[in-house]
Amino acid sequence: MTGRFLPLLLLVPLLSGCAGDGWHIVDPRTAEGWGNLSFLLAGAGLTLGLSAAALVLAMGIGLLTAIARGSRWRALRMVSGAYVELMRTLPLFVLLLWVFYAMPILVQGLDPDGIGFKALGWIADLTPFTAAVIALAMNAGAFLSEIFRAGIEGVPKGQVEAAQSLGMGRWLTLRRIVLPQALRRMLPPTVGQFIHTVKDSSLASAIGLAELTRRATELQTQTYRPLELYTLLALEYLVILLVLSRISRWLERRWGSAA
């Protein structure tokens, strides 16, 4: 459906250009335009790098949480369940601000010679990139936990019981029997979560990270051309997300039908 409307969406900058000659600020044929355009496009790499780093960390969080929610220990199930509910309920923007501004203050209040500070001391000097990765990963990890849990629980119990009857322990069964089969169910929605993470990464501009949105805003404050710059910003996200959506649908056809 999105592909059908792509030609119409691409007409947006052309039509909006009728409002004036402001498009010269991103015209690659001029030195100024090429410099501005290069500055904007460079943010795409940081946006994708931030999203990829957050997703890798979120996958580890999600997998551990999903396993914990299926644990035989009630306390572990309660803690992991509370984490998932909290992260899925708390607005990501609020979480991002808390991680960047509040979490370092908590660490600075620890005893500098204590074990806790030695282990967490790096949090006291968080960079915007690191803070954004942590916040995005904590948020995405909760959603991936549900995706992973559904994939694990989708494996027939008979196969698990058969593996255990052959002498396989819980973790060996999980690694050799459950996870390889669950991967087919988990992969397409995981790519879908990556798309959401790319969208959410724009919030990192609020803490000074020079990704796509931040760069467009900085140029806008210098040139006072919000129409052209934010239209180009929307098109940048559109292209990135359309490519990722295509990959997600391909994986859905490739793996989903085999699940």
CSV table of C-alpha atoms in Angstrom, one decimal:
chain,number,residue,atom,x,y,z
A,1,MET,CA,0.0,0.0,0.0
A,2,THR,CA,2.8,2.4,0.8
A,3,GLY,CA,4.4,1.9,-2.5
A,4,ARG,CA,1.3,3.1,-4.3
A,5,PHE,CA,1.4,6.4,-2.6
A,6,LEU,CA,5.1,6.9,-3.0
A,7,PRO,CA,4.9,9.0,-6.2
A,8,LEU,CA,2.4,11.3,-4.5
A,9,LEU,CA,4.5,11.7,-1.5
A,10,LEU,CA,7.5,12.5,-3.6
A,11,LEU,CA,5.5,15.4,-5.1
A,12,VAL,CA,5.4,17.1,-1.7
A,13,PRO,CA,8.7,19.0,-2.1
A,14,LEU,CA,7.9,19.9,-5.7
A,15,LEU,CA,4.5,21.3,-4.8
A,16,SER,CA,5.8,23.1,-1.6
A,17,GLY,CA,8.5,24.7,-3.7
A,18,CYS,CA,5.8,26.7,-5.4
A,19,ALA,CA,5.7,28.7,-2.1
A,20,GLY,CA,9.0,30.3,-2.9
A,21,ASP,CA,12.6,29.8,-4.0
A,22,GLY,CA,13.8,28.5,-0.6
A,23,TRP,CA,14.9,25.2,-2.1
A,24,HIS,CA,18.2,26.7,-3.0
A,25,ILE,CA,19.4,26.0,0.5
A,26,VAL,CA,19.6,22.3,-0.3
A,27,ASP,CA,20.3,22.6,-4.0
A,28,PRO,CA,23.4,20.3,-4.6
A,29,ARG,CA,24.4,22.5,-7.6
A,30,THR,CA,25.5,25.3,-5.3
A,31,ALA,CA,28.2,25.2,-2.6
A,32,GLU,CA,25.8,26.3,0.1
A,33,GLY,CA,23.1,23.8,-1.0
A,34,TRP,CA,25.6,20.9,-1.2
A,35,GLY,CA,27.0,21.7,2.2
A,36,ASN,CA,23.6,21.8,3.8
A,37,LEU,CA,22.5,18.7,2.0
A,38,SER,CA,25.6,16.8,3.1
A,39,PHE,CA,25.1,18.0,6.7
A,40,LEU,CA,21.6,16.6,6.7
A,41,LEU,CA,22.3,13.3,5.0
A,42,ALA,CA,25.2,12.6,7.4
A,43,GLY,CA,22.6,12.4,10.2
A,44,ALA,CA,21.2,9.3,8.5
A,45,GLY,CA,24.2,7.2,9.4
A,46,LEU,CA,24.0,8.3,13.0
A,47,THR,CA,20.3,7.6,13.1
A,48,LEU,CA,20.7,4.1,11.8
A,49,GLY,CA,23.8,3.4,13.9
A,50,LEU,CA,21.9,4.5,17.0
A,51,SER,CA,18.9,2.4,16.2
A,52,ALA,CA,21.1,-0.7,15.4
A,53,ALA,CA,23.1,-0.4,18.6
A,54,ALA,CA,19.9,0.0,20.6
A,55,LEU,CA,18.3,-3.0,18.9
A,56,VAL,CA,21.3,-5.2,19.6
A,57,LEU,CA,21.2,-4.3,23.3
A,58,ALA,CA,17.4,-4.6,23.3
A,59,MET,CA,17.6,-8.1,21.9
A,60,GLY,CA,19.8,-9.2,24.8
A,61,ILE,CA,17.4,-7.6,27.2
A,62,GLY,CA,14.4,-9.0,25.5
A,63,LEU,CA,15.7,-12.5,25.4
A,64,LEU,CA,16.8,-12.6,29.0
A,65,THR,CA,13.5,-11.1,30.1
A,66,ALA,CA,11.5,-13.5,28.0
A,67,ILE,CA,13.3,-16.5,29.6
A,68,ALA,CA,12.9,-15.0,33.0
A,69,ARG,CA,9.1,-14.7,32.5
A,70,GLY,CA,9.0,-18.4,31.9
A,71,SER,CA,11.1,-19.2,34.9
A,72,ARG,CA,10.0,-21.6,37.7
A,73,TRP,CA,11.0,-18.9,40.2
A,74,ARG,CA,8.0,-16.7,41.0
A,75,ALA,CA,10.2,-13.7,42.1
A,76,LEU,CA,12.0,-13.7,38.8
A,77,ARG,CA,8.7,-13.8,36.9
A,78,MET,CA,7.4,-10.9,38.9
A,79,VAL,CA,10.5,-8.7,38.4
A,80,SER,CA,10.7,-9.4,34.7
A,81,GLY,CA,6.9,-8.8,34.3
A,82,ALA,CA,7.1,-5.6,36.2
A,83,TYR,CA,9.9,-4.4,34.0
A,84,VAL,CA,8.0,-5.1,30.8
A,85,GLU,CA,4.9,-3.4,32.1
A,86,LEU,CA,6.8,-0.4,33.3
A,87,MET,CA,8.8,0.1,30.0
A,88,ARG,CA,5.7,-0.4,27.9
A,89,THR,CA,3.7,2.1,29.9
A,90,LEU,CA,6.3,4.8,30.5
A,91,PRO,CA,6.6,7.4,27.6
A,92,LEU,CA,9.9,6.9,25.8
A,93,PHE,CA,10.6,10.7,25.8
A,94,VAL,CA,10.3,10.7,29.6
A,95,LEU,CA,12.6,7.7,29.9
A,96,LEU,CA,15.1,9.3,27.6
A,97,LEU,CA,15.2,12.5,29.7
A,98,TRP,CA,15.5,10.4,32.9
A,99,VAL,CA,18.4,8.4,31.6
A,100,PHE,CA,20.3,11.4,30.4
A,101,TYR,CA,19.7,13.9,33.2
A,102,ALA,CA,18.6,11.9,36.3
A,103,MET,CA,20.5,8.6,36.2
A,104,PRO,CA,24.0,10.2,36.3
A,105,ILE,CA,22.9,12.2,39.4
A,106,LEU,CA,22.0,8.9,41.1
A,107,VAL,CA,25.5,7.5,40.4
A,108,GLN,CA,27.3,10.6,41.5
A,109,GLY,CA,25.6,10.2,44.8
A,110,LEU,CA,27.3,6.9,45.4
A,111,ASP,CA,30.5,6.4,47.4
A,112,PRO,CA,33.4,7.0,45.0
A,113,ASP,CA,35.4,4.3,46.7
A,114,GLY,CA,32.4,1.8,46.8
A,115,ILE,CA,31.9,-1.2,44.6
A,116,GLY,CA,28.7,0.3,43.2
A,117,PHE,CA,30.5,3.4,41.9
A,118,LYS,CA,33.3,1.4,40.4
A,119,ALA,CA,30.9,-0.7,38.5
A,120,LEU,CA,28.5,2.2,37.4
A,121,GLY,CA,30.9,5.1,37.4
A,122,TRP,CA,30.8,5.4,33.6
A,123,ILE,CA,27.1,6.4,33.9
A,124,ALA,CA,28.1,9.7,35.6
A,125,ASP,CA,29.5,11.0,32.3
A,126,LEU,CA,26.9,9.7,29.9
A,127,THR,CA,27.2,11.1,26.3
A,128,PRO,CA,24.0,11.8,24.4
A,129,PHE,CA,24.6,8.8,22.1
A,130,THR,CA,25.1,6.4,25.0
A,131,ALA,CA,22.1,7.7,26.9
A,132,ALA,CA,19.9,7.4,23.8
A,133,VAL,CA,21.1,3.8,23.2
A,134,ILE,CA,20.2,2.9,26.8
A,135,ALA,CA,16.8,4.5,26.7
A,136,LEU,CA,15.8,3.1,23.3
A,137,ALA,CA,17.1,-0.4,24.3
A,138,MET,CA,15.2,-0.4,27.6
A,139,ASN,CA,12.0,0.5,25.8
A,140,ALA,CA,12.5,-1.8,22.8
A,141,GLY,CA,13.6,-4.6,25.1
A,142,ALA,CA,10.2,-4.8,26.7
A,143,PHE,CA,8.4,-5.1,23.4
A,144,LEU,CA,11.0,-7.6,22.1
A,145,SER,CA,10.5,-9.6,25.3
A,146,GLU,CA,6.9,-10.2,24.3
A,147,ILE,CA,7.9,-11.1,20.8
A,148,PHE,CA,10.5,-13.6,22.0
A,149,ARG,CA,8.2,-15.1,24.6
A,150,ALA,CA,5.5,-15.7,22.0
A,151,GLY,CA,8.1,-17.3,19.7
A,152,ILE,CA,9.4,-19.6,22.5
A,153,GLU,CA,5.9,-20.6,23.6
A,154,GLY,CA,5.0,-21.3,20.0
A,155,VAL,CA,7.4,-24.3,19.9
A,156,PRO,CA,5.3,-27.5,20.5
A,157,LYS,CA,5.7,-28.7,24.0
A,158,GLY,CA,6.1,-32.3,22.7
A,159,GLN,CA,9.5,-31.4,21.2
A,160,VAL,CA,10.6,-30.0,24.5
A,161,GLU,CA,9.5,-33.0,26.4
A,162,ALA,CA,11.1,-35.3,23.9
A,163,ALA,CA,14.4,-33.5,24.2
A,164,GLN,CA,14.3,-33.7,28.0
A,165,SER,CA,13.5,-37.3,27.9
A,166,LEU,CA,16.7,-37.8,26.0
A,167,GLY,CA,18.6,-36.3,28.9
A,168,MET,CA,18.9,-32.7,27.7
A,169,GLY,CA,18.8,-30.1,30.4
A,170,ARG,CA,16.6,-27.0,30.4
A,171,TRP,CA,19.3,-24.7,28.9
A,172,LEU,CA,20.5,-27.2,26.4
A,173,THR,CA,16.9,-27.8,25.2
A,174,LEU,CA,16.4,-24.1,24.9
A,175,ARG,CA,19.6,-23.5,22.9
A,176,ARG,CA,19.3,-26.5,20.6
A,177,ILE,CA,15.6,-27.1,20.2
A,178,VAL,CA,13.5,-24.1,21.2
A,179,LEU,CA,15.5,-21.1,20.0
A,180,PRO,CA,16.3,-22.3,16.4
A,181,GLN,CA,12.6,-22.9,15.8
A,182,ALA,CA,11.4,-19.8,17.6
A,183,LEU,CA,13.8,-17.7,15.5
A,184,ARG,CA,11.5,-18.1,12.4
A,185,ARG,CA,8.6,-16.6,14.3
A,186,MET,CA,10.7,-13.9,16.0
A,187,LEU,CA,12.6,-12.5,13.0
A,188,PRO,CA,9.9,-10.6,11.1
A,189,PRO,CA,8.5,-8.8,14.1
A,190,THR,CA,12.0,-8.0,15.3
A,191,VAL,CA,12.6,-6.2,12.1
A,192,GLY,CA,9.3,-4.4,12.6
A,193,GLN,CA,10.5,-3.3,16.1
A,194,PHE,CA,13.7,-2.0,14.5
A,195,ILE,CA,11.5,0.2,12.3
A,196,HIS,CA,9.8,1.6,15.4
A,197,THR,CA,13.2,2.2,17.0
A,198,VAL,CA,14.3,4.2,14.0
A,199,LYS,CA,11.2,6.3,14.3
A,200,ASP,CA,11.7,6.8,18.1
A,201,SER,CA,15.4,7.7,17.6
A,202,SER,CA,14.2,11.2,16.5
A,203,LEU,CA,13.5,11.9,20.2
A,204,ALA,CA,17.3,11.8,20.8
A,205,SER,CA,17.5,15.3,19.3
A,206,ALA,CA,16.1,16.6,22.6
A,207,ILE,CA,19.3,15.7,24.4
A,208,GLY,CA,21.6,17.2,21.8
A,209,LEU,CA,22.4,14.1,19.6
A,210,ALA,CA,23.1,15.3,16.1
A,211,GLU,CA,21.0,12.8,14.2
A,212,LEU,CA,18.6,13.5,11.4
A,213,THR,CA,16.0,15.6,13.3
A,214,ARG,CA,18.6,17.6,15.3
A,215,ARG,CA,20.5,18.5,12.1
A,216,ALA,CA,17.4,19.7,10.4
A,217,THR,CA,16.4,21.8,13.4
A,218,GLU,CA,19.9,23.3,13.6
A,219,LEU,CA,19.8,24.3,10.0
A,220,GLN,CA,16.3,25.7,10.4
A,221,THR,CA,17.4,28.0,13.1
A,222,GLN,CA,20.2,29.3,10.9
A,223,THR,CA,18.3,29.6,7.6
A,224,TYR,CA,14.6,30.1,8.8
A,225,ARG,CA,13.4,27.7,6.1
A,226,PRO,CA,11.3,25.2,8.0
A,227,LEU,CA,9.2,24.3,4.9
A,228,GLU,CA,12.1,23.0,2.9
A,229,LEU,CA,14.2,21.5,5.6
A,230,TYR,CA,11.4,19.6,7.5
A,231,THR,CA,10.0,18.4,4.2
A,232,LEU,CA,13.4,17.0,3.3
A,233,LEU,CA,13.6,15.5,6.8
A,234,ALA,CA,10.3,13.8,6.3
A,235,LEU,CA,11.4,12.4,3.0
A,236,GLU,CA,14.7,11.1,4.5
A,237,TYR,CA,12.7,9.1,7.1
A,238,LEU,CA,10.2,8.0,4.5
A,239,VAL,CA,13.0,6.4,2.3
A,240,ILE,CA,14.7,4.7,5.3
A,241,LEU,CA,11.4,3.3,6.7
A,242,LEU,CA,10.1,2.2,3.3
A,243,VAL,CA,13.3,0.2,2.7
A,244,LEU,CA,13.1,-1.4,6.2
A,245,SER,CA,9.3,-2.1,5.7
A,246,ARG,CA,10.1,-3.9,2.5
A,247,ILE,CA,12.8,-6.0,4.3
A,248,SER,CA,10.2,-6.8,7.0
A,249,ARG,CA,7.6,-7.9,4.5
A,250,TRP,CA,10.2,-10.0,2.7
A,251,LEU,CA,11.2,-11.7,5.9
A,252,GLU,CA,7.5,-12.3,6.8
A,253,ARG,CA,7.0,-14.1,3.5
A,254,ARG,CA,10.3,-15.9,3.7
A,255,TRP,CA,10.2,-17.0,7.3
A,256,GLY,CA,6.6,-16.4,8.5
A,257,SER,CA,5.1,-19.0,6.2
A,258,ALA,CA,7.7,-21.6,7.3
A,259,ALA,CA,6.9,-21.1,11.0
